[in-house]
Coordinates of N, CA, C and O in Angstrom, one line a residue:
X1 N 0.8 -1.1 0.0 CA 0.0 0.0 0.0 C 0.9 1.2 0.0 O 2.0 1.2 0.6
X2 N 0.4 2.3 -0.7 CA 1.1 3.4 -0.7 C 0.1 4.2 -0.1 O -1.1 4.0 -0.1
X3 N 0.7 5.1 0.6 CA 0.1 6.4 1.7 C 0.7 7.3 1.2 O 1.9 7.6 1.4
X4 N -0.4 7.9 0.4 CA 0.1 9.7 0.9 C -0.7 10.6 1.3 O -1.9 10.5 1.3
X5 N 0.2 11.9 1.8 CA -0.9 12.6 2.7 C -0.3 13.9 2.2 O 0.9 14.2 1.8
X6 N -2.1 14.9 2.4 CA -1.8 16.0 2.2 C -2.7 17.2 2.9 O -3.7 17.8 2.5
X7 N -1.9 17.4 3.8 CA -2.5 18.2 4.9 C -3.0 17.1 5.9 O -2.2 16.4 6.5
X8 N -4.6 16.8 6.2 CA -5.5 16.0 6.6 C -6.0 14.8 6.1 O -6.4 13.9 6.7
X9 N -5.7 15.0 4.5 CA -6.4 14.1 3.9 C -5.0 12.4 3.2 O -4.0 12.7 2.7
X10 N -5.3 11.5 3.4 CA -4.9 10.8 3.3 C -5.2 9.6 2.3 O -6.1 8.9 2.6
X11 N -4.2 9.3 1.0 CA -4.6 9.0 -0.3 C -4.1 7.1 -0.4 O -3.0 6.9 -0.9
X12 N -4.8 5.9 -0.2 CA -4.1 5.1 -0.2 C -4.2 4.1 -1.5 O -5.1 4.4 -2.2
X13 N -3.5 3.2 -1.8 CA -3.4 3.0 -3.5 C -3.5 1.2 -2.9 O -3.1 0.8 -1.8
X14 N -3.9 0.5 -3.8 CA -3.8 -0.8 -3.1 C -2.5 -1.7 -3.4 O -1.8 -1.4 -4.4
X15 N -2.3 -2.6 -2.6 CA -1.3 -2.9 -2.3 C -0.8 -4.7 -3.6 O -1.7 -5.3 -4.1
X16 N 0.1 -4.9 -3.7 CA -0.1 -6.3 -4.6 C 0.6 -7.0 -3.3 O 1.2 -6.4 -2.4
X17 N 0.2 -8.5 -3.3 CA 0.3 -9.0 -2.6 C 1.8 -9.2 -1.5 O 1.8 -9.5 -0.3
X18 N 2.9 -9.0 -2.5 CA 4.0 -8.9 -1.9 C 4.0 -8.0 -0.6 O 4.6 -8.4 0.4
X19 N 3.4 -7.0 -0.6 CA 4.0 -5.8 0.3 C 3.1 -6.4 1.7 O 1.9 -6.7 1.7
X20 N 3.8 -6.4 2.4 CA 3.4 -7.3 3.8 C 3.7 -5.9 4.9 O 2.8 -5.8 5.8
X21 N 4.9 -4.7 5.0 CA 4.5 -3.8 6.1 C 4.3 -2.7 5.2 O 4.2 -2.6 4.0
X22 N 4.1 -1.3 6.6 CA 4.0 -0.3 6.1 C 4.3 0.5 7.2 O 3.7 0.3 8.2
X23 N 5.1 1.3 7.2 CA 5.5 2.0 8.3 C 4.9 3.9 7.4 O 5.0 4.5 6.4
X24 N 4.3 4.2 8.7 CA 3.6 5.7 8.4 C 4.3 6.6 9.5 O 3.9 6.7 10.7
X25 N 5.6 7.4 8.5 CA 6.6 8.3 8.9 C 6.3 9.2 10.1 O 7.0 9.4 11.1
X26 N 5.0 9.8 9.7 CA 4.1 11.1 10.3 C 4.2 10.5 11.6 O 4.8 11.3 12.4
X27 N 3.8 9.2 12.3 CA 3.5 8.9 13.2 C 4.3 8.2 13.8 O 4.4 8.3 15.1
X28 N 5.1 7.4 13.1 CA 6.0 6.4 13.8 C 5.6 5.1 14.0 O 6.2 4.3 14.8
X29 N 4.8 4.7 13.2 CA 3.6 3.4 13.6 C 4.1 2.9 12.5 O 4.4 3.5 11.4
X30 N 4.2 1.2 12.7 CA 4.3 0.1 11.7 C 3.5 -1.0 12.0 O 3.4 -1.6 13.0
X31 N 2.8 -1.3 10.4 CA 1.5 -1.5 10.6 C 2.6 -3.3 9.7 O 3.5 -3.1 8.9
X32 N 2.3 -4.1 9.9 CA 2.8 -5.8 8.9 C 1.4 -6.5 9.4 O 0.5 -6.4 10.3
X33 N 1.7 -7.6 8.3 CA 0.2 -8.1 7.9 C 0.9 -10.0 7.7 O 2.0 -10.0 7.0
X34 N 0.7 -11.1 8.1 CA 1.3 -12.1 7.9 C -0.1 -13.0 7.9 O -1.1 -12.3 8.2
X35 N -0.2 -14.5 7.6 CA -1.2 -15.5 7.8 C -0.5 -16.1 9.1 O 0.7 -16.3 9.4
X36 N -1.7 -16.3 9.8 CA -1.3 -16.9 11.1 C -1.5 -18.6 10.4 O -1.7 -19.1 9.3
X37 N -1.1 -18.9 11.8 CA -1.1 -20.5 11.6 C -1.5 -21.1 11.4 O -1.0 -22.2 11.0
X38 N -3.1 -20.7 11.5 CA -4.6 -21.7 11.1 C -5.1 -20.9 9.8 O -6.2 -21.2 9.5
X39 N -4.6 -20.1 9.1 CA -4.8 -19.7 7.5 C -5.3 -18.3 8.4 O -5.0 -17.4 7.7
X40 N -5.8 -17.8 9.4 CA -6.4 -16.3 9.2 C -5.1 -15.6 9.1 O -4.0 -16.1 9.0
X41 N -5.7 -14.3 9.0 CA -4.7 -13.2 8.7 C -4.2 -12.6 10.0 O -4.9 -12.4 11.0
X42 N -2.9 -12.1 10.0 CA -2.9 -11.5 11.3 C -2.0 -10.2 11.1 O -0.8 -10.2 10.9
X43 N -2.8 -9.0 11.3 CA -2.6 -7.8 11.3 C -1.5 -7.0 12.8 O -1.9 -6.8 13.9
X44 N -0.6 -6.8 12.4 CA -0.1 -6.1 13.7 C 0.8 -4.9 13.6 O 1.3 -4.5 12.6
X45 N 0.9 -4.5 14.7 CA 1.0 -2.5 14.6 C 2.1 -2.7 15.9 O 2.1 -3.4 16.9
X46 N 3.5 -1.5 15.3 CA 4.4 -1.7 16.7 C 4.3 0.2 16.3 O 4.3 0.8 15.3
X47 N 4.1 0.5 17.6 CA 4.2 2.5 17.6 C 2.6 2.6 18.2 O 1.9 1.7 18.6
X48 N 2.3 4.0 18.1 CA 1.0 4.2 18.3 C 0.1 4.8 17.5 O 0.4 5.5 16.5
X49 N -1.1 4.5 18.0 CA -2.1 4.5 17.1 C -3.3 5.8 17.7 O -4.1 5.8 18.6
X50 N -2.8 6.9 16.9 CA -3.7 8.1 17.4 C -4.5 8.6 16.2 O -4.9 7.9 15.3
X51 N -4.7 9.9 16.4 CA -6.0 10.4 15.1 C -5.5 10.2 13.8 O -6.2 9.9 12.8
X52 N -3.8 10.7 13.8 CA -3.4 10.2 11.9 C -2.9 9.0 11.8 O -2.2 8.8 10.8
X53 N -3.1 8.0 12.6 CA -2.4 6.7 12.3 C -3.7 5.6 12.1 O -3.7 4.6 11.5
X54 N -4.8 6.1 12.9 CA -5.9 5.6 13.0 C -6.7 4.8 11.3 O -6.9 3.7 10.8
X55 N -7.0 6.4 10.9 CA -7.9 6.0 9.4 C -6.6 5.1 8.3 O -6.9 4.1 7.6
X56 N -5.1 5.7 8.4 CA -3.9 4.8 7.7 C -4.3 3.2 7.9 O -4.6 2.7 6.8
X57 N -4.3 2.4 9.0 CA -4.5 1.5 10.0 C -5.7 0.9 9.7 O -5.5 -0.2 9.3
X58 N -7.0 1.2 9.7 CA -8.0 0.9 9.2 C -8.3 0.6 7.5 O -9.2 -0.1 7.0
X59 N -7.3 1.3 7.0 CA -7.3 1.1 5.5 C -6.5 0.1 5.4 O -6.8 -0.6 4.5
X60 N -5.5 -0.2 5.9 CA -4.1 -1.1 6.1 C -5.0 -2.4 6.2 O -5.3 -3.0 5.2
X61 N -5.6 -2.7 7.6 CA -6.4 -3.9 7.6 C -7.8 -4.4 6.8 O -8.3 -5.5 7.0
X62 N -8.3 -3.2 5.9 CA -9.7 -3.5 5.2 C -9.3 -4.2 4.3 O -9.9 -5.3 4.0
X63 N -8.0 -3.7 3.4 CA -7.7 -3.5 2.2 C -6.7 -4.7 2.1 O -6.0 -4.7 1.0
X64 N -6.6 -5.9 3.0 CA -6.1 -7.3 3.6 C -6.5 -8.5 3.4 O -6.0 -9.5 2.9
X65 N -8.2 -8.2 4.2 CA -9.0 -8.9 4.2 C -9.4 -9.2 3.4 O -9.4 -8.5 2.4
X66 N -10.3 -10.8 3.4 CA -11.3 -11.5 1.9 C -12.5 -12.3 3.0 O -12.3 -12.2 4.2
X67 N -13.2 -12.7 2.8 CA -14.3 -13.4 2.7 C -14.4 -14.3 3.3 O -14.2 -15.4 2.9
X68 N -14.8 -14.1 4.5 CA -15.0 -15.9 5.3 C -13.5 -16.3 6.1 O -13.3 -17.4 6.6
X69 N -12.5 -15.2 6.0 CA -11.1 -15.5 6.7 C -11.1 -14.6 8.0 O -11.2 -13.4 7.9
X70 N -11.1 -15.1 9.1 CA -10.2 -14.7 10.7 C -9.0 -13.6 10.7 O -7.8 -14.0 10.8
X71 N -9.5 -12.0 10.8 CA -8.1 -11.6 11.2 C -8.5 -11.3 12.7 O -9.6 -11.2 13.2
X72 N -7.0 -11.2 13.0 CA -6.4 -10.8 14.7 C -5.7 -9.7 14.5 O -4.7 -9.9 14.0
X73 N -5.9 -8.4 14.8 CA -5.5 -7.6 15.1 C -4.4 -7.5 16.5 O -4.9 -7.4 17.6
X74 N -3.3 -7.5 16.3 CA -2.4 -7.8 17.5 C -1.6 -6.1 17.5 O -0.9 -5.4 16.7
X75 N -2.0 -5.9 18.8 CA -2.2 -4.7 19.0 C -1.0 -4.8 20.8 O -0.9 -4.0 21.7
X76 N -0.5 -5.6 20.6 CA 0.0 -6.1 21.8 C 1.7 -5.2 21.6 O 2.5 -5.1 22.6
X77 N 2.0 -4.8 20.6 CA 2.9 -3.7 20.4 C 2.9 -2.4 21.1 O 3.9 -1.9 21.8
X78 N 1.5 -1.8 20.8 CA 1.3 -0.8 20.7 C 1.6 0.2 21.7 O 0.5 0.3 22.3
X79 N 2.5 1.1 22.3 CA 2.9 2.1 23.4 C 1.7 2.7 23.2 O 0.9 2.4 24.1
X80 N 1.0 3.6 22.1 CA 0.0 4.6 22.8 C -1.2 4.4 21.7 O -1.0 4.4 20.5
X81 N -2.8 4.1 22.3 CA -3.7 3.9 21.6 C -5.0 4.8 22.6 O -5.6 4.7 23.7
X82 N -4.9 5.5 21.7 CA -5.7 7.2 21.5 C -7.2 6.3 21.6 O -7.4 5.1 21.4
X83 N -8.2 7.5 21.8 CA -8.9 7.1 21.7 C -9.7 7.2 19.8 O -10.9 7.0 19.5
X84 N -8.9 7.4 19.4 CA -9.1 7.5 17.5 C -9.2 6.2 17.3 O -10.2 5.6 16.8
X85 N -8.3 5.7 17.9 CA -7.9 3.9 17.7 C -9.6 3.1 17.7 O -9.8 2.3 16.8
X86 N -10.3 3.5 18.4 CA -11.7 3.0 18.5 C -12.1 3.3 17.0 O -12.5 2.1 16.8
X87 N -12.3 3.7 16.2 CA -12.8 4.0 15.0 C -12.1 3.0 14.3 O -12.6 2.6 13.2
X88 N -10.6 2.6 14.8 CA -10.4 1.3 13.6 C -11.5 0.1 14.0 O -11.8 -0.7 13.2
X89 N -12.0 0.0 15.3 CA -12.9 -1.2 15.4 C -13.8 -1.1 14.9 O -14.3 -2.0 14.2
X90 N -14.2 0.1 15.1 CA -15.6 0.1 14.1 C -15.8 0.1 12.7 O -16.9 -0.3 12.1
X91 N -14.5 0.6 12.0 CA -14.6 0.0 10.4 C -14.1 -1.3 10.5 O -14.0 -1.6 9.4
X92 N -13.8 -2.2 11.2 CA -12.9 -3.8 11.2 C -14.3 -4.4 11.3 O -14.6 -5.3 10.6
X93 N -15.5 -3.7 12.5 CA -16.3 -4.9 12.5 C -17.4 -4.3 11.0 O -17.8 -5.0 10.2
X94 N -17.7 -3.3 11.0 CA -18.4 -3.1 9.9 C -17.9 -3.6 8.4 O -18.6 -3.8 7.5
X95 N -16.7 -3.6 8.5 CA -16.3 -4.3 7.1 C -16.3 -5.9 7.0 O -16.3 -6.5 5.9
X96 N -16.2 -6.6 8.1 CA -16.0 -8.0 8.4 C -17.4 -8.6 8.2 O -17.6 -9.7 7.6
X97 N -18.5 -7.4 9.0 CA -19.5 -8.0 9.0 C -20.4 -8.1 7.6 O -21.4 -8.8 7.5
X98 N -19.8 -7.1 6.4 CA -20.4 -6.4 5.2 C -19.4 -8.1 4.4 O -20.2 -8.9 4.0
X99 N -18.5 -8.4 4.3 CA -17.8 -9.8 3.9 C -17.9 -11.2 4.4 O -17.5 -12.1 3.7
X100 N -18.5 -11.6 5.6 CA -18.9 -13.0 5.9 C -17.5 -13.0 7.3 O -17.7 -13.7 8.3
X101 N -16.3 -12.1 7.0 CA -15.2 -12.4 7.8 C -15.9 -12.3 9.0 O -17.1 -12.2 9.2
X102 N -14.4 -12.4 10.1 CA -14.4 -12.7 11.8 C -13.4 -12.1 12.0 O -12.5 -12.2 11.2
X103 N -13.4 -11.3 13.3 CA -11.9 -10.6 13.7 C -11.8 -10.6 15.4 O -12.7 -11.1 16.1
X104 N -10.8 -10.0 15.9 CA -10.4 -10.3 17.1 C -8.9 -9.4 17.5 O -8.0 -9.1 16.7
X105 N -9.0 -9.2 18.9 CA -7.9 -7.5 18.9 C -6.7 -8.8 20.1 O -7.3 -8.8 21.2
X106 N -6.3 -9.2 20.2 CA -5.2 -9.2 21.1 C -4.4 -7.9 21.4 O -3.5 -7.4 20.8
X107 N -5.0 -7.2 22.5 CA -5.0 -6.4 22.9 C -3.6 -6.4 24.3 O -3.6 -7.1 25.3
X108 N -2.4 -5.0 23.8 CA -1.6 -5.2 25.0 C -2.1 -3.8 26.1 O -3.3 -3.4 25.9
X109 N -1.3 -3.3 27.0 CA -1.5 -2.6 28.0 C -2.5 -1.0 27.6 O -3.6 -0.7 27.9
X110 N -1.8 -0.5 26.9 CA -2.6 1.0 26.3 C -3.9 0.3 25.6 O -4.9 0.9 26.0
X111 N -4.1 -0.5 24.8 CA -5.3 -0.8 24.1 C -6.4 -1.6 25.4 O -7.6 -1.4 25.3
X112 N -6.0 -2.5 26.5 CA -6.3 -2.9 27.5 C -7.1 -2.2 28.4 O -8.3 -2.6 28.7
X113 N -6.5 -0.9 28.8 CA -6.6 0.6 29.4 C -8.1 1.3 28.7 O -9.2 1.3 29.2
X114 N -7.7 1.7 27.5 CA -8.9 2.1 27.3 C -9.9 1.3 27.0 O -11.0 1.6 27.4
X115 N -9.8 0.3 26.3 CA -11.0 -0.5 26.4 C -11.7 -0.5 27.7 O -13.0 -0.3 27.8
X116 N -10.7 -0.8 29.0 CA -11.7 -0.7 30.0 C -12.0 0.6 30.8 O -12.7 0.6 31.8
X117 N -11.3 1.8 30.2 CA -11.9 3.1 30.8 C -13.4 3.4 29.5 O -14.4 4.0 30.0
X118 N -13.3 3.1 28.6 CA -14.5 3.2 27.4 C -15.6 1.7 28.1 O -16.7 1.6 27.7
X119 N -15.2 1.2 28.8 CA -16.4 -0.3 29.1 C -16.9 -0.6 27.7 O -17.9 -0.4 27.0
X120 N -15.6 -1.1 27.8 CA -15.3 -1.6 25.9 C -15.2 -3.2 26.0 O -15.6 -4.0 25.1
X121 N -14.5 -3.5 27.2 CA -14.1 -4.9 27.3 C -15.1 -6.3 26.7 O -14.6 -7.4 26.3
X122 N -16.3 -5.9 26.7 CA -16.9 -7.0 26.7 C -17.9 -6.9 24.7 O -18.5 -7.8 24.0
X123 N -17.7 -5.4 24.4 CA -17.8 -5.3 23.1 C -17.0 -6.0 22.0 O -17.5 -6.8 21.2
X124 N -15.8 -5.7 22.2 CA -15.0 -5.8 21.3 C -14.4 -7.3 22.0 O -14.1 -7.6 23.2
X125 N -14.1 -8.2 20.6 CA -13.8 -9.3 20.6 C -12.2 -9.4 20.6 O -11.5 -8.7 19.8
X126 N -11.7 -10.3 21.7 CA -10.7 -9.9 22.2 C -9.9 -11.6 22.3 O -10.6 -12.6 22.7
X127 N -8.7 -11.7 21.8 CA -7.7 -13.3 21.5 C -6.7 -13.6 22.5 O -6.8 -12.8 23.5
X128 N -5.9 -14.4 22.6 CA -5.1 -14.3 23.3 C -3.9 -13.9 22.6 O -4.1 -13.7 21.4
X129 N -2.8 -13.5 23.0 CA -1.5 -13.8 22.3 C -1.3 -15.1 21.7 O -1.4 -16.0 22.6
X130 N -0.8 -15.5 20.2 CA 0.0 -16.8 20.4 C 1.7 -16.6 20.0 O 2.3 -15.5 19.8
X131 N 2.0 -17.8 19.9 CA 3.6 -17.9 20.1 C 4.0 -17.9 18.6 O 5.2 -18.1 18.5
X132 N 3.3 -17.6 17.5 CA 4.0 -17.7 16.3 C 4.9 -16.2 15.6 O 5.1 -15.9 14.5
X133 N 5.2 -15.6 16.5 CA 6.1 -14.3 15.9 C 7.2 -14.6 15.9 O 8.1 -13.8 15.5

């Protein structure tokens, strides 16, 4: 995927299959994309995820996804997750649910935090860590 930005607005191009990360300068956030073990997809972000990293992030993981496949959003990197970051769930579950997909946040300390200052915990569908990194 290519990202460009200009001002506010933010222009993304789709990606061919090779390109697996993407690191977005502006913010410091690196978003890679791998198949986990059981064929789903597994989406993960090391930096943080605030208002300009958010809609990047959201496009990163829509634009991944197919039909009837499991991603995990592994979010267990992430030092700082804003509350913007809530808006990637809601296009993940709106786009999953508009394709037949399934998704799920392995969620580390800052994404943990707000989930349960938002009494999010029990909304959003939440994985364990596994051992395949």
């Amino acid at each position: 995927m290519s990202v460009e930005s200009s001002g506010n607005k933010v222009r993304t191009t789709p990606v061919t299959v090779a390109e697996k990360s993407v690191s977005v300068a502006a913010t410091g956030a690196i978003f890679t994309a791998h198949d986990g073990p059981d064929g789903s997809l597994v989406v993960a972000v090391h930096g943080d995820i605030d208002m300009r990293s958010a809609p990047m992030f959201s496009d990163f993981v829509c634009s991944r996804m197919s039909s009837k496949r499991h991603v995990t959003l592994d979010l267990s990197d992430v030092d700082f997750f804003g509350i913007a970051g809530l808006t990637v769930f809601d296009a993940v579950h709106e786009y999953t649910a508009g394709i037949g997909a399934s998704w799920s946040v392995v969620a580390g300390r800052s994404v943990s935090r707000l989930l349960r200052v938002a009494d999010l915990e029990s909304t959003i569908p939440t994985a364990r860590p596994s051992n395949d990194k």
